[in-house]
Short mmCIF file of C-alpha atoms and ligand atoms in Angstrom, two decimals:
data_model
loop_
_atom_site.label_atom_id
_atom_site.label_comp_id
_atom_site.label_asym_id
_atom_site.label_seq_id
_atom_site.Cartn_x
_atom_site.Cartn_y
_atom_site.Cartn_z
CA MET A 1 18.39 42.64 330.39
CA PRO A 2 20.66 38.81 330.50
CA GLY A 3 21.42 38.61 334.14
CA CYS A 4 23.29 35.11 335.47
CA VAL A 5 21.06 33.91 338.59
CA ILE A 6 21.98 31.22 340.90
CA HIS A 7 18.96 29.22 342.29
CA GLY A 8 20.49 26.90 344.39
CA ALA A 9 22.63 23.55 343.36
CA GLY A 10 22.98 23.18 339.62
CA ASP A 11 20.25 25.98 338.90
CA LEU A 12 22.06 28.53 337.00
CA ARG A 13 19.46 30.10 335.00
CA VAL A 14 20.41 33.19 332.34
CA GLU A 15 17.39 35.72 333.07
CA ASP A 16 15.62 38.68 332.61
CA VAL A 17 16.45 41.01 335.62
CA PRO A 18 15.59 44.90 336.24
CA SER A 19 18.11 47.27 334.95
CA PRO A 20 19.02 49.26 337.61
CA VAL A 21 18.94 53.24 338.24
CA PRO A 22 22.00 54.70 340.05
CA GLY A 23 21.24 56.90 343.30
CA PRO A 24 23.22 58.97 345.04
CA GLY A 25 26.69 58.36 345.51
CA GLU A 26 26.57 55.07 342.93
CA ALA A 27 27.34 54.66 339.23
CA LEU A 28 26.25 53.17 336.28
CA VAL A 29 28.31 50.89 334.42
CA ALA A 30 27.67 48.58 331.20
CA VAL A 31 29.34 45.43 331.43
CA ARG A 32 31.59 44.05 328.79
CA TYR A 33 33.24 40.87 330.40
CA GLY A 34 33.18 39.23 334.01
CA GLY A 35 35.53 36.73 334.67
CA VAL A 36 34.18 33.43 335.74
CA CYS A 37 35.52 32.35 339.13
CA GLY A 38 36.18 29.50 341.66
CA SER A 39 33.82 30.71 344.18
CA ASP A 40 31.27 31.48 341.24
CA LEU A 41 31.70 27.53 340.21
CA HIS A 42 31.04 26.72 343.82
CA TYR A 43 27.92 28.46 344.23
CA TRP A 44 26.97 26.69 340.78
CA ARG A 45 27.89 23.22 341.94
CA HIS A 46 27.34 23.19 346.14
CA GLY A 47 24.80 25.84 346.74
CA GLY A 48 27.70 27.62 348.87
CA VAL A 49 31.71 28.79 348.88
CA GLY A 50 33.92 28.08 352.41
CA ASP A 51 30.65 28.39 355.35
CA PHE A 52 29.01 30.59 353.13
CA ARG A 53 25.38 29.06 351.62
CA LEU A 54 23.00 30.22 349.37
CA ARG A 55 19.81 31.17 351.00
CA GLU A 56 17.86 33.10 348.53
CA PRO A 57 18.64 33.59 343.93
CA MET A 58 21.95 36.04 343.48
CA LEU A 59 23.28 37.23 340.55
CA LEU A 60 26.76 36.01 340.76
CA GLY A 61 30.17 37.47 339.35
CA HIS A 62 32.74 40.19 340.93
CA GLU A 63 34.97 40.03 338.32
CA VAL A 64 33.49 42.74 335.89
CA VAL A 65 35.21 45.47 333.28
CA GLY A 66 33.11 47.25 330.84
CA THR A 67 31.92 50.95 330.04
CA LEU A 68 31.05 53.74 332.99
CA VAL A 69 27.64 55.09 331.44
CA ALA A 70 26.20 57.44 334.61
CA TYR A 71 26.32 58.67 338.05
CA GLY A 72 23.69 58.92 340.16
CA SER A 73 22.51 62.48 340.97
CA PRO A 74 23.96 64.30 342.82
CA ASP A 75 27.42 62.77 341.97
CA THR A 76 29.77 63.89 344.26
CA ALA A 77 31.18 60.57 345.49
CA GLY A 78 34.41 59.59 343.56
CA PRO A 79 37.20 57.08 343.57
CA ALA A 80 39.26 57.95 346.60
CA GLY A 81 42.10 59.47 346.33
CA GLY A 82 42.05 59.35 342.06
CA PRO A 83 40.51 60.82 339.12
CA ARG A 84 37.39 59.92 338.76
CA PRO A 85 36.02 57.96 335.08
CA ALA A 86 33.97 59.96 332.90
CA ALA A 87 30.78 58.79 330.93
CA GLY A 88 31.61 56.11 328.21
CA ALA A 89 35.22 55.33 329.94
CA SER A 90 36.64 52.01 330.32
CA VAL A 91 36.51 50.67 333.62
CA ALA A 92 36.95 47.70 336.36
CA VAL A 93 35.05 47.46 339.81
CA HIS A 94 36.53 46.93 342.67
CA PRO A 95 33.91 44.69 344.13
CA ALA A 96 34.28 45.48 347.99
CA THR A 97 32.50 48.29 349.96
CA PRO A 98 33.98 47.70 353.56
CA CYS A 99 32.33 49.55 356.46
CA GLY A 100 35.13 51.99 357.29
CA VAL A 101 34.11 51.96 361.09
CA CYS A 102 34.43 48.29 362.12
CA PRO A 103 37.63 47.45 364.59
CA GLU A 104 39.93 45.93 361.20
CA CYS A 105 38.37 49.03 359.31
CA VAL A 106 40.10 51.10 361.43
CA ASP A 107 42.75 48.79 361.74
CA GLY A 108 43.97 49.32 358.15
CA ARG A 109 42.31 45.45 357.27
CA ARG A 110 39.16 46.53 355.21
CA ASN A 111 39.83 43.58 353.33
CA VAL A 112 38.98 41.03 356.59
CA CYS A 113 35.63 44.24 357.45
CA ARG A 114 33.14 42.22 359.17
CA ASP A 115 30.79 44.44 357.72
CA THR A 116 31.81 44.20 353.75
CA ARG A 117 29.45 44.09 351.15
CA TYR A 118 31.25 41.91 348.35
CA LEU A 119 29.49 41.61 344.69
CA GLY A 120 27.73 38.10 344.23
CA SER A 121 28.71 37.12 347.98
CA ALA A 122 25.83 34.88 350.09
CA ALA A 123 28.48 35.71 353.01
CA ARG A 124 25.65 38.43 354.29
CA PHE A 125 21.84 38.41 354.25
CA PRO A 126 19.66 39.41 352.19
CA HIS A 127 22.87 38.27 349.71
CA VAL A 128 25.30 41.11 347.89
CA GLN A 129 23.65 41.13 344.09
CA GLY A 130 26.32 40.04 341.98
CA GLY A 131 28.05 41.48 338.46
CA PHE A 132 26.82 39.30 335.99
CA ALA A 133 24.66 41.22 334.57
CA ALA A 134 24.17 43.94 331.44
CA ARG A 135 24.14 46.97 333.57
CA ILE A 136 25.08 47.24 337.41
CA VAL A 137 24.68 49.82 339.77
CA VAL A 138 27.98 49.90 342.16
CA PRO A 139 29.08 52.45 344.80
CA ALA A 140 31.06 55.22 342.41
CA GLU A 141 34.21 55.37 344.44
CA GLN A 142 34.62 51.48 343.41
CA VAL A 143 35.25 52.24 339.61
CA ARG A 144 38.52 52.53 338.31
CA ALA A 145 39.68 53.83 334.80
CA LEU A 146 41.30 50.76 333.15
CA PRO A 147 45.36 52.68 332.05
CA ALA A 148 45.45 53.59 329.05
CA GLY A 149 46.28 50.73 326.73
CA LEU A 150 44.55 48.29 328.88
CA ASP A 151 42.26 45.67 327.21
CA PRO A 152 39.15 45.18 328.93
CA ARG A 153 39.81 41.66 328.11
CA ARG A 154 43.21 41.33 330.27
CA GLY A 155 41.69 44.03 332.40
CA ALA A 156 39.28 41.52 333.46
CA LEU A 157 41.82 39.74 335.41
CA ALA A 158 42.29 42.92 337.90
CA GLU A 159 40.16 41.05 340.73
CA PRO A 160 41.61 37.74 340.87
CA LEU A 161 45.32 39.58 340.06
CA SER A 162 44.60 41.62 343.42
CA VAL A 163 43.82 38.41 345.14
CA ALA A 164 46.94 36.93 344.26
CA LEU A 165 48.88 39.82 344.96
CA HIS A 166 47.33 40.35 348.49
CA ALA A 167 48.66 36.59 349.16
CA VAL A 168 52.03 38.11 347.56
CA ARG A 169 52.09 40.50 350.02
CA ARG A 170 50.81 38.80 353.04
CA ALA A 171 53.93 35.93 352.34
CA GLY A 172 56.49 38.54 353.34
CA ASP A 173 59.23 39.59 351.37
CA LEU A 174 60.01 36.87 348.47
CA THR A 175 63.40 39.10 346.90
CA GLY A 176 65.69 36.15 345.95
CA ARG A 177 62.99 33.39 347.45
CA HIS A 178 62.05 29.65 346.14
CA VAL A 179 58.52 30.26 346.45
CA LEU A 180 56.61 27.14 345.90
CA VAL A 181 52.15 27.55 344.92
CA THR A 182 50.42 24.25 345.06
CA GLY A 183 47.15 24.78 342.69
CA ALA A 184 47.90 25.86 338.87
CA GLY A 185 43.75 27.36 338.86
CA PRO A 186 42.86 30.65 337.52
CA ILE A 187 44.62 32.26 340.73
CA GLY A 188 47.71 29.76 341.06
CA CYS A 189 48.76 31.13 338.05
CA LEU A 190 48.48 35.17 339.00
CA VAL A 191 49.80 33.87 342.30
CA VAL A 192 52.97 33.19 340.51
CA ALA A 193 53.17 36.11 338.10
CA ALA A 194 52.59 37.94 341.60
CA ALA A 195 55.74 35.87 343.05
CA LYS A 196 57.64 37.01 340.20
CA ALA A 197 56.69 40.61 339.95
CA ALA A 198 57.21 40.83 343.81
CA GLY A 199 61.17 39.38 343.07
CA ALA A 200 60.92 35.80 343.63
CA ALA A 201 63.83 33.67 342.37
CA ARG A 202 62.45 30.98 341.57
CA VAL A 203 58.82 29.58 341.51
CA THR A 204 57.67 25.92 342.00
CA VAL A 205 53.80 24.94 340.84
CA THR A 206 52.52 21.32 341.88
CA ASP A 207 48.96 20.14 340.38
CA LEU A 208 47.25 17.01 338.95
CA LEU A 209 46.49 18.60 335.36
CA PRO A 210 49.77 18.66 333.15
CA ALA A 211 46.85 21.38 330.87
CA ALA A 212 46.71 23.57 334.12
CA LEU A 213 51.10 23.19 334.46
CA GLU A 214 51.33 24.68 331.68
CA TYR A 215 49.25 27.84 331.86
CA ALA A 216 51.31 28.12 335.22
CA ARG A 217 54.05 28.01 333.09
CA ALA A 218 52.84 30.74 330.65
CA ALA A 219 52.66 33.09 334.12
CA GLY A 220 55.92 32.53 334.39
CA ALA A 221 56.61 29.52 336.05
CA ASP A 222 60.18 27.96 336.24
CA THR A 223 59.10 24.31 337.56
CA LEU A 224 56.09 22.57 337.19
CA VAL A 225 55.74 18.91 339.47
CA ARG A 226 52.82 16.57 339.00
CA ALA A 227 51.44 16.60 342.55
CA ASP A 228 50.25 12.82 341.75
CA ASP A 229 53.69 11.67 341.22
CA PRO A 230 55.79 11.26 343.92
CA ASP A 231 58.85 10.29 341.34
CA ASP A 232 58.31 13.77 340.01
CA SER A 233 61.76 15.23 339.13
CA GLY A 234 60.67 18.70 340.05
CA TRP A 235 60.05 18.33 343.57
CA PRO A 236 61.99 21.11 345.43
CA GLY A 237 63.84 19.63 348.74
CA GLU A 238 62.97 22.50 350.56
CA VAL A 239 61.32 26.01 349.34
CA ASP A 240 61.58 29.35 351.60
CA THR A 241 58.04 30.69 351.33
CA ALA A 242 54.77 28.13 349.96
CA VAL A 243 51.35 29.75 349.17
CA GLU A 244 48.29 27.28 348.76
CA ALA A 245 46.07 28.16 345.98
CA SER A 246 44.49 24.77 345.55
CA GLY A 247 42.36 24.77 348.23
CA VAL A 248 42.48 21.12 349.19
CA ALA A 249 43.90 19.76 352.47
CA ALA A 250 46.59 17.47 350.58
CA GLY A 251 47.63 21.08 349.07
CA LEU A 252 48.14 22.52 352.52
CA ASP A 253 50.16 19.44 354.09
CA THR A 254 52.42 19.48 350.98
CA CYS A 255 53.02 23.52 352.01
CA LEU A 256 53.68 22.37 355.85
CA ARG A 257 56.36 19.12 354.63
CA LEU A 258 58.58 21.55 352.10
CA VAL A 259 58.73 24.95 353.37
CA ARG A 260 62.10 25.49 355.51
CA ARG A 261 62.49 26.00 359.01
CA GLY A 262 60.69 29.29 359.88
CA GLY A 263 58.90 29.61 356.81
CA VAL A 264 55.78 30.50 356.13
CA VAL A 265 52.89 29.38 354.34
CA VAL A 266 50.08 31.22 353.46
CA GLN A 267 46.57 29.65 352.74
CA LEU A 268 44.70 31.17 350.35
CA GLY A 269 42.63 28.10 348.69
CA MET A 270 39.10 28.20 350.58
CA LEU A 271 39.45 25.20 351.99
CA PRO A 272 35.93 22.45 352.00
CA PRO A 273 33.50 23.70 354.86
CA GLY A 274 33.91 22.33 357.84
CA GLN A 275 37.40 20.84 359.42
CA SER A 276 40.46 20.01 357.31
CA PRO A 277 43.59 17.94 358.81
CA PHE A 278 46.96 19.50 358.58
CA PRO A 279 50.09 18.04 359.61
CA GLY A 280 49.88 20.79 362.99
CA ASN A 281 52.95 19.40 364.92
CA LEU A 282 54.88 20.83 361.79
CA VAL A 283 53.68 23.99 362.29
CA VAL A 284 54.94 23.56 366.26
CA SER A 285 58.53 21.96 365.85
CA ARG A 286 59.52 23.81 362.48
CA GLU A 287 57.95 27.43 363.85
CA ILE A 288 56.39 27.64 360.18
CA GLU A 289 54.22 30.99 360.41
CA LEU A 290 50.82 29.61 358.95
CA ARG A 291 48.74 32.69 357.64
CA GLY A 292 45.63 33.25 356.06
CA ALA A 293 44.91 35.54 352.61
CA PHE A 294 41.46 36.58 352.38
CA ARG A 295 40.61 38.93 348.80
CA PHE A 296 42.54 42.35 348.96
CA ASP A 297 42.08 46.09 349.11
CA GLY A 298 44.51 48.57 347.67
CA GLU A 299 45.71 45.96 345.65
CA PHE A 300 43.12 46.82 342.99
CA ASP A 301 45.05 49.18 341.58
CA ASP A 302 48.56 47.70 341.49
CA ALA A 303 46.73 44.99 339.98
CA LEU A 304 45.24 47.54 336.88
CA ARG A 305 49.25 49.20 336.56
CA LEU A 306 50.55 45.00 336.24
CA LEU A 307 47.71 43.75 333.43
CA ALA A 308 48.61 47.41 331.85
CA ALA A 309 52.36 46.31 331.54
CA GLU A 310 52.70 42.81 330.96
CA PRO A 311 51.00 41.35 327.93
CA ALA A 312 51.62 37.79 329.15
CA PHE A 313 48.49 38.32 330.75
CA ASP A 314 46.40 37.54 328.21
CA ALA A 315 47.65 34.02 327.97
CA LEU A 316 45.58 33.50 330.87
CA VAL A 317 42.36 34.24 329.44
CA SER A 318 41.44 30.86 327.51
CA ALA A 319 38.12 31.33 326.14
CA VAL A 320 35.08 34.36 325.97
CA VAL A 321 31.59 33.21 325.83
CA PRO A 322 28.39 35.13 325.25
CA VAL A 323 26.21 35.64 328.30
CA ARG A 324 23.49 33.59 326.83
CA ASP A 325 25.65 30.06 326.91
CA ALA A 326 26.56 30.45 330.65
CA ALA A 327 26.11 27.18 331.51
CA SER A 328 28.67 25.38 328.61
CA ALA A 329 30.94 28.72 330.47
CA PHE A 330 30.52 27.46 333.91
CA GLU A 331 31.03 23.83 332.51
CA LEU A 332 34.25 25.27 330.12
CA ALA A 333 35.29 27.15 333.93
CA ALA A 334 35.28 23.47 336.26
CA ASP A 335 37.49 21.44 333.70
CA ARG A 336 40.85 22.77 334.22
CA SER A 337 41.85 20.28 331.94
CA ARG A 338 40.04 22.73 328.79
CA SER A 339 40.13 26.45 330.50
CA CYS A 340 42.23 28.60 332.81
CA LYS A 341 40.14 32.37 332.83
CA VAL A 342 36.99 31.86 331.53
CA LEU A 343 35.01 35.28 330.39
CA LEU A 344 31.53 36.09 330.25
CA ASP A 345 30.98 38.29 327.25
CA PHE A 346 27.72 41.01 327.92
CA GLY A 347 28.18 42.64 324.53
CA ALA A 348 28.76 46.10 323.45
CA ALA A 349 27.80 48.75 325.90
CA PRO A 350 23.81 50.05 324.19
CA ALA A 351 24.37 53.73 323.87
CA GLY A 352 23.15 56.02 326.63
ZN1 LIG B 1 36.87 36.01 341.74
ZN1 LIG B 2 34.97 47.22 358.53
#
């Protein structure tokens, strides 16, 4: 069966990978769609993301929806606190398996678990293989039935929307606030939607690319600003809260300069490896709260509910590409002048 394997920087291959067999407590999922994420693009272009480097071939992908094929036996485990999807059900896969026993897990911050397993991530070695394959095996408690009426195509946004919901939660109460989002990639656009859903009165988005800003508009942004145009009339004098979603130091600079005194800046975009310059004295003299946001935990279920309720999310899925053309899908996803979220299509679920 086809799988999308990264062997090193610039070396992405669609190759035949063995079909996995579920063990006790595991579920076999026939993947329908897999969203190409910024981190997948980083592995492809640079052989790593942030401070995580690729050290062996790895199946990419962690934004997957599909059909539940079977549970391994004995099949005792199921999603915590929810009904277990039956064979044949459309499901989304929560990509994280926190360890459950480290200080962060015990403290209720499972998204920063120091020993987590995350689909398609080189953070640990051996790497955790990802979800870009026609069939995958995952812990049974990680599968979630798609809510009634949620099309799998839109459901493929559940993972990145969870990331956005977590960042918004980290920002604190946004009710009635003016929120700045730097970066209108798929994550930035989903932060716009999440901020609006959380009650933000106004969301201003900056990006270098007009096409990306139009996706942010579709996600509900009120004001669009060309980041490279200091004379753009959309620049706010001051905002209450800022979410940095571009992953470049210039974006963090913008957030720190525009947030009000005592305001919150959430760094969500993964910055380049190593050190990044930022105007640290503003953090001091304005008592700005600079907070990180990394992945998510329970937000996955919230994301599925939000997606089911809001058809406008469909506008953010800009292309669906057969897995055999994965190389062109990655090229497309990397060109933000032509795309927002790009999905790989693994085809309809085979019988059995
Ligand atoms: Zn992702
Ligand atoms: Zn843990």
